[in-house]
Structure formats: structure tokens, C-alpha cells
Amino acid sequence: MTGTVLVADAGSSSFHLAVLDADDRVVASRDFDAPPGEGADRMIRSFLDDAPAVDACGHRVVHGGPDVTRPTAVDQTVRARLQAAVGLAQLHMPPALAALDAARALLPGVPHVACPDTAFHRQLPEPARTYALPRKLTRRHGLRRYGFHGLSYAHALRRTTELLGASPTDLGGGCSACAVRNGRSVDTTMGMTPSEGLPMSSRSGTVDPGMLLWLQDETGTDPRRTARLLDRESGLLGVSGTSGDTRDLVRARADGDPDAALALAVLTLGVRRGLAAMAASLDRVDALVFTGEIGQDQPEVREEVAAGLRVLGIEGGLTAVDDPREPMVVSRAGATVPVLVVPTGEIHEVARQTRACLETDR
């Protein structure tokens, strides 16, 4: 069995490294406030100088593309397939591949496993993954909904079933903006790229494609500038004009800032719309689970989302989180649909999937 695992989680603006021992305890970790690029070698080397020796390395990869659909040991063929998916997640894939290449060079004697966020959604039903575009076009170019945040969903599902005492195959419900039935993703708000879906910190989420075409025609904006507009300058940041952090916006709203109030209203309405859409792919809703930074840390957002979903049998009046490190039920006792807060656990999920992949390959 693979013992100690180095986990590399490269984001578009940060880099997290952690070593987990055979009992899944974090024994070393470090956060960098910049994504790995040309400095990936230096970042990893400085961390490894003070970290325990590792038996394997697991890498969070946002997009596996059409060919890397499950946790996979990395060789040159797999590396090339990941490279082919760069265009589908241009903010996230280059840092992840820079970290992967640097780690493989520094640790050539241990196996490296790519754990795609898209793997959780690999069995999306055909209606859920299909865009209403000409079939000749979608087949020629592989246009489909992939879904993202899968590592977080997988961990949240596991902890939710433990807390509710249910089997994953018995649980169906909304997990953030993902519908889960019988332990599998059956619908999700994100699509072919991470840009589709709910409003985010600085990303717009789904917008009218006709509006983008109109904007390009009217202003002459080129595709790269449009991409920056949608991914870096929109979302909560764009609407508020001040911040993409919900904590800042809650404080600003309390001080009477109407743009902060509007940004939060756009977010919470967008989440409710997304959850209602996910419910359309389920027979019933067994639980609503909040996870991730906003889901865990922002009680005002949780309350405003839950209080607006009475049509789904979900109610507000949520309780405070006692320990942000532990999952808990925050809805009232006897609620028709329990509401839970589950801390994100992507690091632990990458380590788990890395071990499982290597055990399977033996």
C-alpha cells in the first residue's frame, strides 16, 4: 500500500503543497500566494527540503479533457493528453502542468498520479452533458459538458453520507451546484470549461452568448480581451466594483454600499437558480450541502440561499457552525431537507485517489 503522499494543488493564483502520511494525516504543508510557473521547481524544492520522504505524488488537475477521465498514473502519453486539454482551462492547466513537470523532475523515483476534477462527472447522462448545438459540430470538436470541482464533490459526498448515516448509493441531492444520485454526478452547472455556471469571485459564470457576440461587434473586443473580461474582471468583483470576497461585501452591505448588496443578491439568486436546475435531474432532494470557501465560511450566503428555496422543501433559520473543521447539520431538527456544511477536502481526496489508483495498477 502506498504510504506517504505528496499532494500538489496548483490553482490559477495560488499553490498548495501537503504531505499526508499513511493514516491520512497532514504532516507538512505550505501555501504559496502565486501559481507555479517558471518558479515551480524552486517552490517544490524548498518545501521538500523540510518535508518527510514520500512514496507517491498526487496532482490536482482541473481538466482531464476527453482522454484522462479518472485518476491516472502519469507517463509521457498521459502528459501529452493533459497538454491537449490546456485550451479548455487556460487559467488552471498551465500552473498544474508546471507543477507536474517540476515534481516529476525532482522526484523521478516515485509514481505521479493526475487526479482530474472532471473525473467525478465522467458518467454524466447524455442529456446532461449535451449542448443544443448541431451534432456534426459537437462530434467533430468534442463539445460537451465536463463539469468541475469534482474532487471537492467526492469528498463532500463521502462526509455527508457518514454524517447522515446513509450509503452513497442511497443518497440523492444537491451538492453545491451538482446533482448526485446513487453516488454519481447526474448534472452540474459547469460545462466544457470552468467559465460556465454560477457567478464567482471574478468570473461571470453563464452569460447570454448573444450578448458576447453583440459586445464584440460593437466594441471590436478580441477573444483574448473578452476572456479576461469574463474570467478576471467579472463576477462579484465586477458587480461590486470593489471586491470579489464575500466577507468584504457583507461588511460593505452593512455599511450601506448598494453595489455590494447587488453583488451578493446576484450571487445568492444565481446559486438558487443553479440548485433548482440541479433538482430537475433528481427524483428527490435528500440534502443540501454547502462546501468550499464561501459555503463553509459565509453564513449570510448560506442563509440567503436556503431561505429562498422553500419550493424545494429547504428552509432558512440555519444555525452557526461550531467547528469549521468538522461537518455538521445546520438546519433545524426535523427539517424536511437537511442542510449541511462540509469542509472542503480536496487534499485528502487527491491522496485517497492517488493511493487507490496505484493499488489498482499493481
CSV table of N, CA and C in Angstrom, one decimal, residues 199-287:
chain,number,residue,atom,x,y,z
A,199,PRO,N,-22.3,32.6,-10.8
A,199,PRO,CA,-21.3,33.8,-10.6
A,199,PRO,C,-20.3,33.4,-9.6
A,200,MET,N,-19.1,33.9,-9.9
A,200,MET,CA,-17.9,33.5,-9.0
A,200,MET,C,-17.2,34.8,-8.5
A,201,SER,N,-16.1,34.7,-7.9
A,201,SER,CA,-15.4,35.8,-7.3
A,201,SER,C,-15.1,36.8,-8.4
A,202,SER,N,-14.4,36.4,-9.5
A,202,SER,CA,-14.1,37.3,-10.5
A,202,SER,C,-14.5,36.8,-11.9
A,203,ARG,N,-15.2,35.7,-11.9
A,203,ARG,CA,-15.7,35.1,-13.2
A,203,ARG,C,-17.2,35.3,-13.3
A,204,SER,N,-17.6,35.6,-14.5
A,204,SER,CA,-19.0,35.9,-14.7
A,204,SER,C,-20.0,34.7,-14.5
A,205,GLY,N,-19.5,33.5,-14.7
A,205,GLY,CA,-20.4,32.4,-14.9
A,205,GLY,C,-21.2,32.5,-16.2
A,206,THR,N,-22.3,31.8,-16.3
A,206,THR,CA,-23.0,31.8,-17.6
A,206,THR,C,-23.6,33.2,-17.9
A,207,VAL,N,-23.4,33.6,-19.1
A,207,VAL,CA,-24.0,34.9,-19.6
A,207,VAL,C,-24.6,34.6,-21.0
A,208,ASP,N,-25.4,35.5,-21.5
A,208,ASP,CA,-26.0,35.3,-22.8
A,208,ASP,C,-24.9,35.3,-23.9
A,209,PRO,N,-24.8,34.2,-24.7
A,209,PRO,CA,-23.8,34.2,-25.7
A,209,PRO,C,-24.1,35.3,-26.8
A,210,GLY,N,-25.3,35.6,-27.0
A,210,GLY,CA,-25.7,36.6,-28.0
A,210,GLY,C,-25.1,38.0,-27.5
A,211,MET,N,-25.1,38.2,-26.2
A,211,MET,CA,-24.6,39.5,-25.7
A,211,MET,C,-23.1,39.6,-25.9
A,212,LEU,N,-22.4,38.5,-25.8
A,212,LEU,CA,-21.0,38.5,-26.1
A,212,LEU,C,-20.7,38.8,-27.5
A,213,LEU,N,-21.5,38.2,-28.4
A,213,LEU,CA,-21.3,38.4,-29.9
A,213,LEU,C,-21.6,39.9,-30.2
A,214,TRP,N,-22.7,40.4,-29.5
A,214,TRP,CA,-23.0,41.9,-29.7
A,214,TRP,C,-21.9,42.8,-29.2
A,215,LEU,N,-21.3,42.4,-28.0
A,215,LEU,CA,-20.3,43.2,-27.5
A,215,LEU,C,-19.0,43.2,-28.4
A,216,GLN,N,-18.7,42.1,-28.9
A,216,GLN,CA,-17.5,42.0,-29.8
A,216,GLN,C,-17.8,42.8,-31.1
A,217,ASP,N,-19.0,42.8,-31.6
A,217,ASP,CA,-19.3,43.5,-32.8
A,217,ASP,C,-19.3,45.0,-32.5
A,218,GLU,N,-19.8,45.4,-31.4
A,218,GLU,CA,-20.0,46.9,-31.1
A,218,GLU,C,-18.7,47.5,-30.7
A,219,THR,N,-17.8,46.8,-30.0
A,219,THR,CA,-16.6,47.4,-29.4
A,219,THR,C,-15.3,46.9,-30.1
A,220,GLY,N,-15.5,45.8,-30.9
A,220,GLY,CA,-14.3,45.3,-31.5
A,220,GLY,C,-13.4,44.5,-30.6
A,221,THR,N,-13.9,44.1,-29.5
A,221,THR,CA,-13.1,43.4,-28.5
A,221,THR,C,-12.7,42.1,-29.0
A,222,ASP,N,-11.4,41.7,-28.9
A,222,ASP,CA,-10.9,40.5,-29.4
A,222,ASP,C,-11.2,39.4,-28.4
A,223,PRO,N,-11.1,38.1,-28.8
A,223,PRO,CA,-11.4,37.0,-27.9
A,223,PRO,C,-10.6,36.9,-26.6
A,224,ARG,N,-9.3,37.3,-26.7
A,224,ARG,CA,-8.5,37.2,-25.5
A,224,ARG,C,-8.9,38.3,-24.5
A,225,ARG,N,-9.3,39.5,-25.0
A,225,ARG,CA,-9.8,40.5,-24.1
A,225,ARG,C,-11.1,40.1,-23.5
A,226,THR,N,-12.0,39.5,-24.3
A,226,THR,CA,-13.2,39.0,-23.8
A,226,THR,C,-13.0,38.0,-22.7
A,227,ALA,N,-12.1,37.1,-22.9
A,227,ALA,CA,-11.8,36.0,-21.9
A,227,ALA,C,-11.3,36.6,-20.6
A,228,ARG,N,-10.5,37.7,-20.7
A,228,ARG,CA,-10.0,38.3,-19.5
A,228,ARG,C,-11.2,39.0,-18.8
A,229,LEU,N,-12.1,39.6,-19.6
A,229,LEU,CA,-13.2,40.3,-19.0
A,229,LEU,C,-14.1,39.3,-18.2
A,230,LEU,N,-14.3,38.1,-18.8
A,230,LEU,CA,-15.2,37.1,-18.2
A,230,LEU,C,-14.6,36.4,-17.0
A,231,ASP,N,-13.2,36.2,-17.1
A,231,ASP,CA,-12.6,35.4,-16.1
A,231,ASP,C,-11.9,36.2,-14.9
A,232,ARG,N,-11.5,37.4,-15.2
A,232,ARG,CA,-10.7,38.2,-14.3
A,232,ARG,C,-11.4,39.4,-13.7
A,233,GLU,N,-12.4,40.0,-14.5
A,233,GLU,CA,-12.9,41.3,-14.1
A,233,GLU,C,-14.4,41.3,-13.9
A,234,SER,N,-15.0,40.1,-13.8
A,234,SER,CA,-16.5,40.0,-13.7
A,234,SER,C,-16.9,39.4,-12.3
A,235,GLY,N,-18.0,38.7,-12.3
A,235,GLY,CA,-18.4,38.1,-11.0
A,235,GLY,C,-18.7,39.1,-9.9
A,236,LEU,N,-18.4,38.7,-8.7
A,236,LEU,CA,-18.7,39.6,-7.6
A,236,LEU,C,-17.8,40.9,-7.7
A,237,LEU,N,-16.6,40.7,-8.2
A,237,LEU,CA,-15.7,41.9,-8.3
A,237,LEU,C,-16.3,42.9,-9.3
A,238,GLY,N,-16.8,42.3,-10.4
A,238,GLY,CA,-17.3,43.2,-11.5
A,238,GLY,C,-18.6,44.0,-11.0
A,239,VAL,N,-19.5,43.3,-10.4
A,239,VAL,CA,-20.7,43.9,-10.0
A,239,VAL,C,-20.5,44.9,-8.9
A,240,SER,N,-19.7,44.5,-7.9
A,240,SER,CA,-19.5,45.4,-6.7
A,240,SER,C,-18.5,46.6,-7.1
A,241,GLY,N,-17.6,46.3,-8.0
A,241,GLY,CA,-16.6,47.3,-8.3
A,241,GLY,C,-15.5,47.5,-7.3
A,242,THR,N,-15.5,46.6,-6.2
A,242,THR,CA,-14.6,46.8,-5.1
A,242,THR,C,-13.9,45.5,-4.7
A,243,SER,N,-14.6,44.4,-4.7
A,243,SER,CA,-14.1,43.1,-4.1
A,243,SER,C,-14.8,41.9,-4.7
A,244,GLY,N,-14.1,40.8,-4.8
A,244,GLY,CA,-14.7,39.5,-5.1
A,244,GLY,C,-14.8,38.6,-3.9
A,245,ASP,N,-14.5,39.2,-2.7
A,245,ASP,CA,-14.6,38.4,-1.4
A,245,ASP,C,-15.9,38.7,-0.7
A,246,THR,N,-16.7,37.6,-0.5
A,246,THR,CA,-18.0,37.8,0.1
A,246,THR,C,-17.9,38.4,1.5
A,247,ARG,N,-16.8,38.2,2.2
A,247,ARG,CA,-16.6,38.8,3.6
A,247,ARG,C,-16.6,40.3,3.5
A,248,ASP,N,-15.8,40.8,2.5
A,248,ASP,CA,-15.8,42.2,2.3
A,248,ASP,C,-17.1,42.8,1.9
A,249,LEU,N,-17.8,42.0,1.0
A,249,LEU,CA,-19.1,42.5,0.5
A,249,LEU,C,-20.2,42.5,1.6
A,250,VAL,N,-20.2,41.5,2.5
A,250,VAL,CA,-21.1,41.5,3.6
A,250,VAL,C,-20.9,42.8,4.5
A,251,ARG,N,-19.6,43.1,4.8
A,251,ARG,CA,-19.3,44.3,5.6
A,251,ARG,C,-19.8,45.5,4.9
A,252,ALA,N,-19.5,45.6,3.6
A,252,ALA,CA,-19.8,46.8,2.8
A,252,ALA,C,-21.3,47.0,2.7
A,253,ARG,N,-22.0,45.9,2.6
A,253,ARG,CA,-23.5,46.0,2.5
A,253,ARG,C,-24.1,46.5,3.8
A,254,ALA,N,-23.5,46.0,4.9
A,254,ALA,CA,-23.9,46.5,6.2
A,254,ALA,C,-23.7,48.0,6.4
A,255,ASP,N,-22.7,48.5,5.7
A,255,ASP,CA,-22.3,49.9,5.7
A,255,ASP,C,-23.1,50.8,4.7
A,256,GLY,N,-24.0,50.1,4.0
A,256,GLY,CA,-24.9,50.8,3.1
A,256,GLY,C,-24.4,50.9,1.6
A,257,ASP,N,-23.5,50.0,1.3
A,257,ASP,CA,-23.0,50.0,-0.1
A,257,ASP,C,-24.0,49.3,-1.0
A,258,PRO,N,-24.7,50.0,-1.9
A,258,PRO,CA,-25.7,49.3,-2.8
A,258,PRO,C,-25.1,48.4,-3.8
A,259,ASP,N,-23.9,48.6,-4.3
A,259,ASP,CA,-23.2,47.7,-5.2
A,259,ASP,C,-22.8,46.4,-4.6
A,260,ALA,N,-22.3,46.5,-3.3
A,260,ALA,CA,-22.0,45.3,-2.6
A,260,ALA,C,-23.3,44.5,-2.4
A,261,ALA,N,-24.4,45.1,-2.0
A,261,ALA,CA,-25.6,44.5,-1.8
A,261,ALA,C,-26.1,43.8,-3.1
A,262,LEU,N,-26.0,44.5,-4.2
A,262,LEU,CA,-26.4,43.9,-5.5
A,262,LEU,C,-25.5,42.7,-5.9
A,263,ALA,N,-24.2,42.8,-5.6
A,263,ALA,CA,-23.3,41.6,-5.9
A,263,ALA,C,-23.7,40.4,-5.2
A,264,LEU,N,-24.0,40.6,-3.9
A,264,LEU,CA,-24.5,39.4,-3.0
A,264,LEU,C,-25.8,38.9,-3.5
A,265,ALA,N,-26.7,39.8,-3.9
A,265,ALA,CA,-28.0,39.3,-4.4
A,265,ALA,C,-27.9,38.6,-5.7
A,266,VAL,N,-27.0,39.0,-6.6
A,266,VAL,CA,-26.7,38.3,-7.8
A,266,VAL,C,-26.2,36.9,-7.5
A,267,LEU,N,-25.3,36.9,-6.6
A,267,LEU,CA,-24.7,35.6,-6.2
A,267,LEU,C,-25.7,34.6,-5.7
A,268,THR,N,-26.4,35.0,-4.7
A,268,THR,CA,-27.4,34.1,-4.0
A,268,THR,C,-28.5,33.7,-4.9
A,269,LEU,N,-29.0,34.6,-5.8
A,269,LEU,CA,-30.0,34.2,-6.7
A,269,LEU,C,-29.4,33.2,-7.7
A,270,GLY,N,-28.2,33.5,-8.2
A,270,GLY,CA,-27.6,32.6,-9.1
A,270,GLY,C,-27.4,31.2,-8.5
A,271,VAL,N,-27.0,31.1,-7.2
A,271,VAL,CA,-26.9,29.8,-6.6
A,271,VAL,C,-28.3,29.1,-6.5
A,272,ARG,N,-29.3,29.9,-6.1
A,272,ARG,CA,-30.6,29.3,-6.0
A,272,ARG,C,-31.1,28.8,-7.4
A,273,ARG,N,-30.9,29.6,-8.4
A,273,ARG,CA,-31.2,29.1,-9.8
A,273,ARG,C,-30.5,27.8,-10.1
A,274,GLY,N,-29.2,27.8,-9.8
A,274,GLY,CA,-28.4,26.6,-10.1
A,274,GLY,C,-28.9,25.4,-9.4
A,275,LEU,N,-29.2,25.5,-8.1
A,275,LEU,CA,-29.7,24.4,-7.3
A,275,LEU,C,-31.1,23.9,-7.8
A,276,ALA,N,-31.9,24.9,-8.1
A,276,ALA,CA,-33.2,24.5,-8.7
A,276,ALA,C,-33.1,23.7,-10.0
A,277,ALA,N,-32.1,24.1,-10.8
A,277,ALA,CA,-31.9,23.4,-12.1
A,277,ALA,C,-31.4,22.0,-11.8
A,278,MET,N,-30.5,21.9,-10.8
A,278,MET,CA,-30.0,20.5,-10.4
A,278,MET,C,-31.1,19.6,-9.9
A,279,ALA,N,-32.0,20.2,-9.2
A,279,ALA,CA,-33.1,19.4,-8.7
A,279,ALA,C,-34.0,18.8,-9.8
A,280,ALA,N,-34.0,19.4,-11.0
A,280,ALA,CA,-34.7,18.9,-12.1
A,280,ALA,C,-34.2,17.6,-12.6
A,281,SER,N,-32.9,17.2,-12.2
A,281,SER,CA,-32.3,16.0,-12.6
A,281,SER,C,-32.4,14.9,-11.5
A,282,LEU,N,-33.1,15.2,-10.4
A,282,LEU,CA,-33.2,14.3,-9.3
A,282,LEU,C,-34.7,13.8,-9.1
A,283,ASP,N,-34.8,12.6,-8.5
A,283,ASP,CA,-36.2,12.2,-8.1
A,283,ASP,C,-36.6,12.9,-6.8
A,284,ARG,N,-35.7,13.2,-6.0
A,284,ARG,CA,-36.0,13.9,-4.7
A,284,ARG,C,-34.7,14.6,-4.2
A,285,VAL,N,-34.8,15.4,-3.2
A,285,VAL,CA,-33.7,16.1,-2.7
A,285,VAL,C,-33.5,15.6,-1.2
A,286,ASP,N,-32.5,14.9,-0.9
A,286,ASP,CA,-32.2,14.3,0.4
A,286,ASP,C,-31.4,15.2,1.3
A,287,ALA,N,-30.6,16.1,0.7
A,287,ALA,CA,-29.8,17.0,1.5
A,287,ALA,C,-29.3,18.1,0.6
